[in-house]
Amino acid sequence: MTPERLAWIRDWFLAHVRSFQPLHPMMKLKRSHTMRVARLCRDIAVDLGWPDGDVRLAEAIGILHDVARFEQFRDYGTYSDAMSFDHGERGYEILVALPLDDPPGDRLVILEAVRFHNRFRIPDDATPAAVPFVQVIRDADKLDVLAVVREYAEAGRIGELYAEVSPSGPVDRALLDELIHDRPVSSHLVHCTTDLYLVQLSWVHDMNLAPALRRLHDSGLLDWFIAQLPDDPGIRAFTARIRAIVDKAGLP
């Protein structure tokens, strides 16, 4: 991808967001999240030693990954896919309809990365050339969401992000069992912040790239989330496994 094409994508995205004026505070949060994720995509790609064109392509994917979130919030007042639509699939539909003039290979990578960035796992039939870019956007997205959740929790504002989640309550044992066995967790099992933090820690199972895991380690996010959890044997076993995954990435 050329610098000019990346600039066009950035300008198109910002114009797309402006079309939802006046922006709700949650839309502003999503816009800022998007730009941070784009920078993380770029930085992770640089750390991986990718050529400049692929670094720009990764950044473009970061800009476009949540393109459907704005109409989702406008139409449903939520970012819950369970209560509205699959925002990865809808983002794919939005971009397919655009007259993009990227080379066919770049276009396919962008479309698949946006489509698959929020799946529980990368589909087996994903195009091999797209998979590294899907991994980058998935890791970058998780890193920024974790940082946002910590910021809002420390400010006592977690309810603004997850209105349906109680600030207190015991862990859902069925949810913990699903996490321990690395199975998809239904959002219906998330009742309190302990459940929420456990689900978000479980994302580490699906973080693919050592540069992303190093950022998770260095940010202190892993330690913060674990420190919020109650002292429970099952939780201790789960978080020990999460720590081991991060350590396995070759952290000092």
PDB file of C-alpha atoms in Angstrom:
ATOM      1  CA  MET A   1       0.000   0.000   0.000  1.00  0.00           C
ATOM      2  CA  THR A   2       1.247   3.456  -0.876  1.00  0.00           C
ATOM      3  CA  PRO A   3       1.364   6.414   1.536  1.00  0.00           C
ATOM      4  CA  GLU A   4      -1.203   8.194  -0.656  1.00  0.00           C
ATOM      5  CA  ARG A   5      -3.631   5.283  -0.441  1.00  0.00           C
ATOM      6  CA  LEU A   6      -3.297   5.097   3.335  1.00  0.00           C
ATOM      7  CA  ALA A   7      -4.000   8.830   3.554  1.00  0.00           C
ATOM      8  CA  TRP A   8      -7.115   8.376   1.379  1.00  0.00           C
ATOM      9  CA  ILE A   9      -8.401   5.602   3.654  1.00  0.00           C
ATOM     10  CA  ARG A  10      -7.819   7.719   6.746  1.00  0.00           C
ATOM     11  CA  ASP A  11      -9.635  10.688   5.188  1.00  0.00           C
ATOM     12  CA  TRP A  12     -12.522   8.472   4.037  1.00  0.00           C
ATOM     13  CA  PHE A  13     -12.920   6.987   7.515  1.00  0.00           C
ATOM     14  CA  LEU A  14     -12.962  10.376   9.239  1.00  0.00           C
ATOM     15  CA  ALA A  15     -15.534  11.654   6.734  1.00  0.00           C
ATOM     16  CA  HIS A  16     -17.615   8.531   7.357  1.00  0.00           C
ATOM     17  CA  VAL A  17     -17.563   9.220  11.105  1.00  0.00           C
ATOM     18  CA  ARG A  18     -18.534  12.862  10.559  1.00  0.00           C
ATOM     19  CA  SER A  19     -21.650  11.674   8.733  1.00  0.00           C
ATOM     20  CA  PHE A  20     -22.998  10.543  12.125  1.00  0.00           C
ATOM     21  CA  GLN A  21     -22.935  14.044  13.619  1.00  0.00           C
ATOM     22  CA  PRO A  22     -23.683  14.990  16.298  1.00  0.00           C
ATOM     23  CA  LEU A  23     -21.386  12.317  17.674  1.00  0.00           C
ATOM     24  CA  HIS A  24     -22.484  10.586  20.853  1.00  0.00           C
ATOM     25  CA  PRO A  25     -19.671  10.334  23.446  1.00  0.00           C
ATOM     26  CA  MET A  26     -19.523   6.583  22.805  1.00  0.00           C
ATOM     27  CA  MET A  27     -18.977   7.258  19.098  1.00  0.00           C
ATOM     28  CA  LYS A  28     -16.152   9.641  19.988  1.00  0.00           C
ATOM     29  CA  LEU A  29     -14.670   6.887  22.137  1.00  0.00           C
ATOM     30  CA  LYS A  30     -14.905   4.486  19.200  1.00  0.00           C
ATOM     31  CA  ARG A  31     -13.229   6.992  16.885  1.00  0.00           C
ATOM     32  CA  SER A  32     -10.305   7.472  19.271  1.00  0.00           C
ATOM     33  CA  HIS A  33     -10.112   3.705  19.838  1.00  0.00           C
ATOM     34  CA  THR A  34      -9.881   3.230  16.084  1.00  0.00           C
ATOM     35  CA  MET A  35      -6.949   5.583  15.667  1.00  0.00           C
ATOM     36  CA  ARG A  36      -5.070   4.035  18.607  1.00  0.00           C
ATOM     37  CA  VAL A  37      -5.620   0.562  17.176  1.00  0.00           C
ATOM     38  CA  ALA A  38      -4.332   1.759  13.803  1.00  0.00           C
ATOM     39  CA  ARG A  39      -1.132   2.981  15.473  1.00  0.00           C
ATOM     40  CA  LEU A  40      -0.777  -0.310  17.331  1.00  0.00           C
ATOM     41  CA  CYS A  41      -1.200  -2.217  14.058  1.00  0.00           C
ATOM     42  CA  ARG A  42       1.521  -0.109  12.504  1.00  0.00           C
ATOM     43  CA  ASP A  43       3.882  -0.525  15.462  1.00  0.00           C
ATOM     44  CA  ILE A  44       3.359  -4.293  15.711  1.00  0.00           C
ATOM     45  CA  ALA A  45       3.963  -4.668  11.966  1.00  0.00           C
ATOM     46  CA  VAL A  46       7.187  -2.643  12.285  1.00  0.00           C
ATOM     47  CA  ASP A  47       8.323  -4.852  15.175  1.00  0.00           C
ATOM     48  CA  LEU A  48       7.661  -7.896  12.990  1.00  0.00           C
ATOM     49  CA  GLY A  49      10.016  -6.472  10.367  1.00  0.00           C
ATOM     50  CA  TRP A  50       7.383  -6.136   7.649  1.00  0.00           C
ATOM     51  CA  PRO A  51       8.108  -4.058   4.515  1.00  0.00           C
ATOM     52  CA  ASP A  52       6.760  -0.520   4.460  1.00  0.00           C
ATOM     53  CA  GLY A  53       3.850  -1.316   2.157  1.00  0.00           C
ATOM     54  CA  ASP A  54       2.616  -4.066   4.469  1.00  0.00           C
ATOM     55  CA  VAL A  55       3.052  -1.811   7.500  1.00  0.00           C
ATOM     56  CA  ARG A  56       0.777   0.741   5.844  1.00  0.00           C
ATOM     57  CA  LEU A  57      -1.700  -1.993   4.918  1.00  0.00           C
ATOM     58  CA  ALA A  58      -1.827  -3.115   8.558  1.00  0.00           C
ATOM     59  CA  GLU A  59      -2.440   0.485   9.651  1.00  0.00           C
ATOM     60  CA  ALA A  60      -5.230   0.849   7.074  1.00  0.00           C
ATOM     61  CA  ILE A  61      -6.909  -2.265   8.461  1.00  0.00           C
ATOM     62  CA  GLY A  62      -6.725  -0.743  11.922  1.00  0.00           C
ATOM     63  CA  ILE A  63      -8.495   2.354  10.605  1.00  0.00           C
ATOM     64  CA  LEU A  64     -11.271   0.318   8.965  1.00  0.00           C
ATOM     65  CA  HIS A  65     -11.782  -2.542  11.419  1.00  0.00           C
ATOM     66  CA  ASP A  66     -14.680  -0.951  13.359  1.00  0.00           C
ATOM     67  CA  VAL A  67     -16.286   0.935  10.478  1.00  0.00           C
ATOM     68  CA  ALA A  68     -19.681  -0.650  11.235  1.00  0.00           C
ATOM     69  CA  ARG A  69     -19.702   0.400  14.883  1.00  0.00           C
ATOM     70  CA  PHE A  70     -21.065   3.867  14.145  1.00  0.00           C
ATOM     71  CA  GLU A  71     -24.274   2.753  12.459  1.00  0.00           C
ATOM     72  CA  GLN A  72     -24.534   0.003  15.086  1.00  0.00           C
ATOM     73  CA  PHE A  73     -24.622   2.539  17.896  1.00  0.00           C
ATOM     74  CA  ARG A  74     -26.859   4.930  15.945  1.00  0.00           C
ATOM     75  CA  ASP A  75     -29.438   2.247  15.188  1.00  0.00           C
ATOM     76  CA  TYR A  76     -29.292   0.136  18.356  1.00  0.00           C
ATOM     77  CA  GLY A  77     -27.700   2.335  21.034  1.00  0.00           C
ATOM     78  CA  THR A  78     -25.218  -0.418  21.888  1.00  0.00           C
ATOM     79  CA  TYR A  79     -21.945  -2.001  20.805  1.00  0.00           C
ATOM     80  CA  SER A  80     -23.243  -5.439  21.739  1.00  0.00           C
ATOM     81  CA  ASP A  81     -23.235  -7.654  18.661  1.00  0.00           C
ATOM     82  CA  ALA A  82     -25.607 -10.031  20.449  1.00  0.00           C
ATOM     83  CA  MET A  83     -28.173  -7.234  20.684  1.00  0.00           C
ATOM     84  CA  SER A  84     -27.675  -5.877  17.150  1.00  0.00           C
ATOM     85  CA  PHE A  85     -25.494  -7.355  14.388  1.00  0.00           C
ATOM     86  CA  ASP A  86     -22.053  -8.845  13.835  1.00  0.00           C
ATOM     87  CA  HIS A  87     -19.984  -5.689  13.367  1.00  0.00           C
ATOM     88  CA  GLY A  88     -17.180  -7.539  11.577  1.00  0.00           C
ATOM     89  CA  GLU A  89     -19.575  -8.966   9.013  1.00  0.00           C
ATOM     90  CA  ARG A  90     -21.353  -5.626   8.599  1.00  0.00           C
ATOM     91  CA  GLY A  91     -18.007  -3.840   8.209  1.00  0.00           C
ATOM     92  CA  TYR A  92     -17.147  -6.272   5.439  1.00  0.00           C
ATOM     93  CA  GLU A  93     -20.458  -5.467   3.710  1.00  0.00           C
ATOM     94  CA  ILE A  94     -19.806  -1.729   3.948  1.00  0.00           C
ATOM     95  CA  LEU A  95     -16.328  -2.047   2.435  1.00  0.00           C
ATOM     96  CA  VAL A  96     -17.400  -4.459  -0.311  1.00  0.00           C
ATOM     97  CA  ALA A  97     -19.830  -1.789  -1.489  1.00  0.00           C
ATOM     98  CA  LEU A  98     -17.116   0.876  -1.703  1.00  0.00           C
ATOM     99  CA  PRO A  99     -15.398   1.522  -5.047  1.00  0.00           C
ATOM    100  CA  LEU A 100     -11.986   0.703  -3.596  1.00  0.00           C
ATOM    101  CA  ASP A 101      -9.199   0.693  -6.173  1.00  0.00           C
ATOM    102  CA  ASP A 102      -6.616  -1.158  -4.096  1.00  0.00           C
ATOM    103  CA  PRO A 103      -4.736  -3.986  -5.831  1.00  0.00           C
ATOM    104  CA  PRO A 104      -6.796  -7.201  -5.639  1.00  0.00           C
ATOM    105  CA  GLY A 105      -4.439  -8.744  -3.088  1.00  0.00           C
ATOM    106  CA  ASP A 106      -4.628  -5.737  -0.761  1.00  0.00           C
ATOM    107  CA  ARG A 107      -8.399  -5.493  -1.152  1.00  0.00           C
ATOM    108  CA  LEU A 108      -8.863  -9.142  -0.168  1.00  0.00           C
ATOM    109  CA  VAL A 109      -6.609  -8.721   2.873  1.00  0.00           C
ATOM    110  CA  ILE A 110      -8.533  -5.639   4.034  1.00  0.00           C
ATOM    111  CA  LEU A 111     -11.921  -7.319   3.580  1.00  0.00           C
ATOM    112  CA  GLU A 112     -10.961 -10.521   5.387  1.00  0.00           C
ATOM    113  CA  ALA A 113      -9.190  -8.709   8.222  1.00  0.00           C
ATOM    114  CA  VAL A 114     -12.252  -6.546   8.889  1.00  0.00           C
ATOM    115  CA  ARG A 115     -14.609  -9.518   8.522  1.00  0.00           C
ATOM    116  CA  PHE A 116     -12.681 -11.828  10.851  1.00  0.00           C
ATOM    117  CA  HIS A 117     -11.230  -9.429  13.422  1.00  0.00           C
ATOM    118  CA  ASN A 118     -13.984 -10.137  15.978  1.00  0.00           C
ATOM    119  CA  ARG A 119     -14.462 -13.890  15.448  1.00  0.00           C
ATOM    120  CA  PHE A 120     -13.748 -16.226  18.359  1.00  0.00           C
ATOM    121  CA  ARG A 121     -11.063 -17.846  16.203  1.00  0.00           C
ATOM    122  CA  ILE A 122      -9.660 -17.060  12.756  1.00  0.00           C
ATOM    123  CA  PRO A 123     -11.628 -19.275  10.335  1.00  0.00           C
ATOM    124  CA  ASP A 124      -9.751 -22.204   8.820  1.00  0.00           C
ATOM    125  CA  ASP A 125     -10.717 -21.049   5.353  1.00  0.00           C
ATOM    126  CA  ALA A 126      -9.196 -17.579   5.737  1.00  0.00           C
ATOM    127  CA  THR A 127      -6.918 -16.705   2.813  1.00  0.00           C
ATOM    128  CA  PRO A 128      -3.326 -17.550   3.854  1.00  0.00           C
ATOM    129  CA  ALA A 129      -2.003 -14.170   2.706  1.00  0.00           C
ATOM    130  CA  ALA A 130      -4.565 -12.404   4.899  1.00  0.00           C
ATOM    131  CA  VAL A 131      -3.941 -14.392   8.083  1.00  0.00           C
ATOM    132  CA  PRO A 132      -0.914 -12.387   9.355  1.00  0.00           C
ATOM    133  CA  PHE A 133      -2.905  -9.163   8.971  1.00  0.00           C
ATOM    134  CA  VAL A 134      -5.916 -10.697  10.708  1.00  0.00           C
ATOM    135  CA  GLN A 135      -3.604 -11.639  13.577  1.00  0.00           C
ATOM    136  CA  VAL A 136      -2.233  -8.103  13.829  1.00  0.00           C
ATOM    137  CA  ILE A 137      -5.645  -6.418  13.971  1.00  0.00           C
ATOM    138  CA  ARG A 138      -7.009  -8.952  16.461  1.00  0.00           C
ATOM    139  CA  ASP A 139      -4.052  -8.449  18.803  1.00  0.00           C
ATOM    140  CA  ALA A 140      -4.035  -4.655  18.487  1.00  0.00           C
ATOM    141  CA  ASP A 141      -7.789  -4.443  19.074  1.00  0.00           C
ATOM    142  CA  LYS A 142      -7.569  -6.537  22.244  1.00  0.00           C
ATOM    143  CA  LEU A 143      -4.712  -4.433  23.628  1.00  0.00           C
ATOM    144  CA  ASP A 144      -6.614  -1.186  23.287  1.00  0.00           C
ATOM    145  CA  VAL A 145      -9.913  -2.553  24.604  1.00  0.00           C
ATOM    146  CA  LEU A 146      -8.119  -3.812  27.713  1.00  0.00           C
ATOM    147  CA  ALA A 147      -6.564  -0.384  28.229  1.00  0.00           C
ATOM    148  CA  VAL A 148      -9.924   1.357  27.821  1.00  0.00           C
ATOM    149  CA  VAL A 149     -11.630  -0.999  30.275  1.00  0.00           C
ATOM    150  CA  ARG A 150      -8.940  -0.359  32.869  1.00  0.00           C
ATOM    151  CA  GLU A 151      -9.238   3.409  32.364  1.00  0.00           C
ATOM    152  CA  TYR A 152     -13.007   3.385  32.808  1.00  0.00           C
ATOM    153  CA  ALA A 153     -12.895   0.990  35.752  1.00  0.00           C
ATOM    154  CA  GLU A 154     -10.362   3.100  37.610  1.00  0.00           C
ATOM    155  CA  ALA A 155     -12.557   6.150  37.022  1.00  0.00           C
ATOM    156  CA  GLY A 156     -15.620   4.315  38.356  1.00  0.00           C
ATOM    157  CA  ARG A 157     -17.264   4.502  34.916  1.00  0.00           C
ATOM    158  CA  ILE A 158     -17.301   0.858  33.822  1.00  0.00           C
ATOM    159  CA  GLY A 159     -21.096   0.997  33.624  1.00  0.00           C
ATOM    160  CA  GLU A 160     -20.786   3.389  30.682  1.00  0.00           C
ATOM    161  CA  LEU A 161     -19.105   0.615  28.708  1.00  0.00           C
ATOM    162  CA  TYR A 162     -21.042  -2.364  30.042  1.00  0.00           C
ATOM    163  CA  ALA A 163     -24.385  -1.217  31.408  1.00  0.00           C
ATOM    164  CA  GLU A 164     -25.597  -4.788  31.844  1.00  0.00           C
ATOM    165  CA  VAL A 165     -22.650  -5.811  34.070  1.00  0.00           C
ATOM    166  CA  SER A 166     -22.953  -5.492  37.848  1.00  0.00           C
ATOM    167  CA  PRO A 167     -19.980  -3.884  39.637  1.00  0.00           C
ATOM    168  CA  SER A 168     -19.997  -6.727  42.186  1.00  0.00           C
ATOM    169  CA  GLY A 169     -21.077 -10.325  42.540  1.00  0.00           C
ATOM    170  CA  PRO A 170     -19.632 -13.839  42.585  1.00  0.00           C
ATOM    171  CA  VAL A 171     -17.976 -15.394  39.580  1.00  0.00           C
ATOM    172  CA  ASP A 172     -20.298 -17.407  37.372  1.00  0.00           C
ATOM    173  CA  ARG A 173     -19.006 -20.979  37.834  1.00  0.00           C
ATOM    174  CA  ALA A 174     -20.296 -22.086  34.433  1.00  0.00           C
ATOM    175  CA  LEU A 175     -18.399 -19.221  32.798  1.00  0.00           C
ATOM    176  CA  LEU A 176     -15.213 -20.090  34.669  1.00  0.00           C
ATOM    177  CA  ASP A 177     -15.519 -23.722  33.598  1.00  0.00           C
ATOM    178  CA  GLU A 178     -15.890 -22.696  29.963  1.00  0.00           C
ATOM    179  CA  LEU A 179     -12.820 -20.454  30.204  1.00  0.00           C
ATOM    180  CA  ILE A 180     -10.714 -23.121  31.881  1.00  0.00           C
ATOM    181  CA  HIS A 181     -11.494 -25.440  28.968  1.00  0.00           C
ATOM    182  CA  ASP A 182     -10.898 -22.661  26.402  1.00  0.00           C
ATOM    183  CA  ARG A 183     -14.413 -22.779  24.981  1.00  0.00           C
ATOM    184  CA  PRO A 184     -16.454 -19.849  23.606  1.00  0.00           C
ATOM    185  CA  VAL A 185     -18.325 -18.045  26.373  1.00  0.00           C
ATOM    186  CA  SER A 186     -21.847 -16.778  25.904  1.00  0.00           C
ATOM    187  CA  SER A 187     -22.352 -13.151  26.845  1.00  0.00           C
ATOM    188  CA  HIS A 188     -25.336 -14.336  28.888  1.00  0.00           C
ATOM    189  CA  LEU A 189     -22.880 -15.767  31.431  1.00  0.00           C
ATOM    190  CA  VAL A 190     -21.235 -12.377  32.079  1.00  0.00           C
ATOM    191  CA  HIS A 191     -23.048 -10.916  35.083  1.00  0.00           C
ATOM    192  CA  CYS A 192     -20.447  -8.961  37.048  1.00  0.00           C
ATOM    193  CA  THR A 193     -17.062  -7.312  36.591  1.00  0.00           C
ATOM    194  CA  THR A 194     -15.269 -10.468  37.758  1.00  0.00           C
ATOM    195  CA  ASP A 195     -16.881 -12.387  34.896  1.00  0.00           C
ATOM    196  CA  LEU A 196     -16.029  -9.559  32.494  1.00  0.00           C
ATOM    197  CA  TYR A 197     -12.370  -9.388  33.534  1.00  0.00           C
ATOM    198  CA  LEU A 198     -11.991 -13.162  33.261  1.00  0.00           C
ATOM    199  CA  VAL A 199     -13.393 -13.161  29.731  1.00  0.00           C
ATOM    200  CA  GLN A 200     -11.064 -10.345  28.747  1.00  0.00           C
ATOM    201  CA  LEU A 201      -8.064 -12.126  30.248  1.00  0.00           C
ATOM    202  CA  SER A 202      -9.028 -15.188  28.228  1.00  0.00           C
ATOM    203  CA  TRP A 203      -8.282 -13.176  25.091  1.00  0.00           C
ATOM    204  CA  VAL A 204      -4.612 -13.898  25.750  1.00  0.00           C
ATOM    205  CA  HIS A 205      -5.274 -17.438  24.477  1.00  0.00           C
ATOM    206  CA  ASP A 206      -5.878 -15.919  21.070  1.00  0.00           C
ATOM    207  CA  MET A 207      -3.120 -13.302  21.001  1.00  0.00           C
ATOM    208  CA  ASN A 208      -0.858 -14.437  18.220  1.00  0.00           C
ATOM    209  CA  LEU A 209       2.159 -12.181  18.117  1.00  0.00           C
ATOM    210  CA  ALA A 210       5.095 -11.707  20.475  1.00  0.00           C
ATOM    211  CA  PRO A 211       5.232  -7.888  19.987  1.00  0.00           C
ATOM    212  CA  ALA A 212       1.620  -7.640  21.174  1.00  0.00           C
ATOM    213  CA  LEU A 213       2.228  -9.887  24.162  1.00  0.00           C
ATOM    214  CA  ARG A 214       5.276  -7.806  25.094  1.00  0.00           C
ATOM    215  CA  ARG A 215       3.123  -4.696  25.039  1.00  0.00           C
ATOM    216  CA  LEU A 216       0.580  -6.415  27.265  1.00  0.00           C
ATOM    217  CA  HIS A 217       3.344  -7.306  29.703  1.00  0.00           C
ATOM    218  CA  ASP A 218       5.024  -3.916  29.690  1.00  0.00           C
ATOM    219  CA  SER A 219       1.773  -1.979  30.055  1.00  0.00           C
ATOM    220  CA  GLY A 220       0.968  -3.574  33.398  1.00  0.00           C
ATOM    221  CA  LEU A 221      -2.485  -4.474  32.099  1.00  0.00           C
ATOM    222  CA  LEU A 222      -2.113  -8.174  32.847  1.00  0.00           C
ATOM    223  CA  ASP A 223      -1.134  -7.491  36.457  1.00  0.00           C
ATOM    224  CA  TRP A 224      -3.951  -4.978  36.881  1.00  0.00           C
ATOM    225  CA  PHE A 225      -6.697  -7.299  35.660  1.00  0.00           C
ATOM    226  CA  ILE A 226      -5.448 -10.199  37.760  1.00  0.00           C
ATOM    227  CA  ALA A 227      -5.289  -7.960  40.832  1.00  0.00           C
ATOM    228  CA  GLN A 228      -8.992  -7.153  40.474  1.00  0.00           C
ATOM    229  CA  LEU A 229     -10.039 -10.795  40.784  1.00  0.00           C
ATOM    230  CA  PRO A 230     -11.106 -12.562  43.987  1.00  0.00           C
ATOM    231  CA  ASP A 231      -8.928 -15.219  45.608  1.00  0.00           C
ATOM    232  CA  ASP A 232     -10.433 -18.411  44.235  1.00  0.00           C
ATOM    233  CA  PRO A 233      -8.672 -21.709  43.367  1.00  0.00           C
ATOM    234  CA  GLY A 234     -10.240 -21.928  39.918  1.00  0.00           C
ATOM    235  CA  ILE A 235      -9.427 -18.315  39.138  1.00  0.00           C
ATOM    236  CA  ARG A 236      -5.845 -18.771  40.369  1.00  0.00           C
ATOM    237  CA  ALA A 237      -5.377 -21.758  38.076  1.00  0.00           C
ATOM    238  CA  PHE A 238      -6.835 -19.857  35.135  1.00  0.00           C
ATOM    239  CA  THR A 239      -4.714 -16.729  35.627  1.00  0.00           C
ATOM    240  CA  ALA A 240      -1.559 -18.840  36.123  1.00  0.00           C
ATOM    241  CA  ARG A 241      -2.128 -20.295  32.686  1.00  0.00           C
ATOM    242  CA  ILE A 242      -2.644 -16.844  31.214  1.00  0.00           C
ATOM    243  CA  ARG A 243       0.640 -15.671  32.741  1.00  0.00           C
ATOM    244  CA  ALA A 244       2.405 -18.699  31.311  1.00  0.00           C
ATOM    245  CA  ILE A 245       1.235 -17.823  27.803  1.00  0.00           C
ATOM    246  CA  VAL A 246       2.705 -14.334  28.133  1.00  0.00           C
ATOM    247  CA  ASP A 247       5.956 -15.699  29.563  1.00  0.00           C
ATOM    248  CA  LYS A 248       6.223 -18.213  26.721  1.00  0.00           C
ATOM    249  CA  ALA A 249       6.391 -15.311  24.284  1.00  0.00           C
ATOM    250  CA  GLY A 250       9.998 -14.821  25.375  1.00  0.00           C
ATOM    251  CA  LEU A 251       9.542 -11.939  27.731  1.00  0.00           C
ATOM    252  CA  PRO A 252      12.524 -11.099  29.959  1.00  0.00           C
TER     253      PRO A 252
END
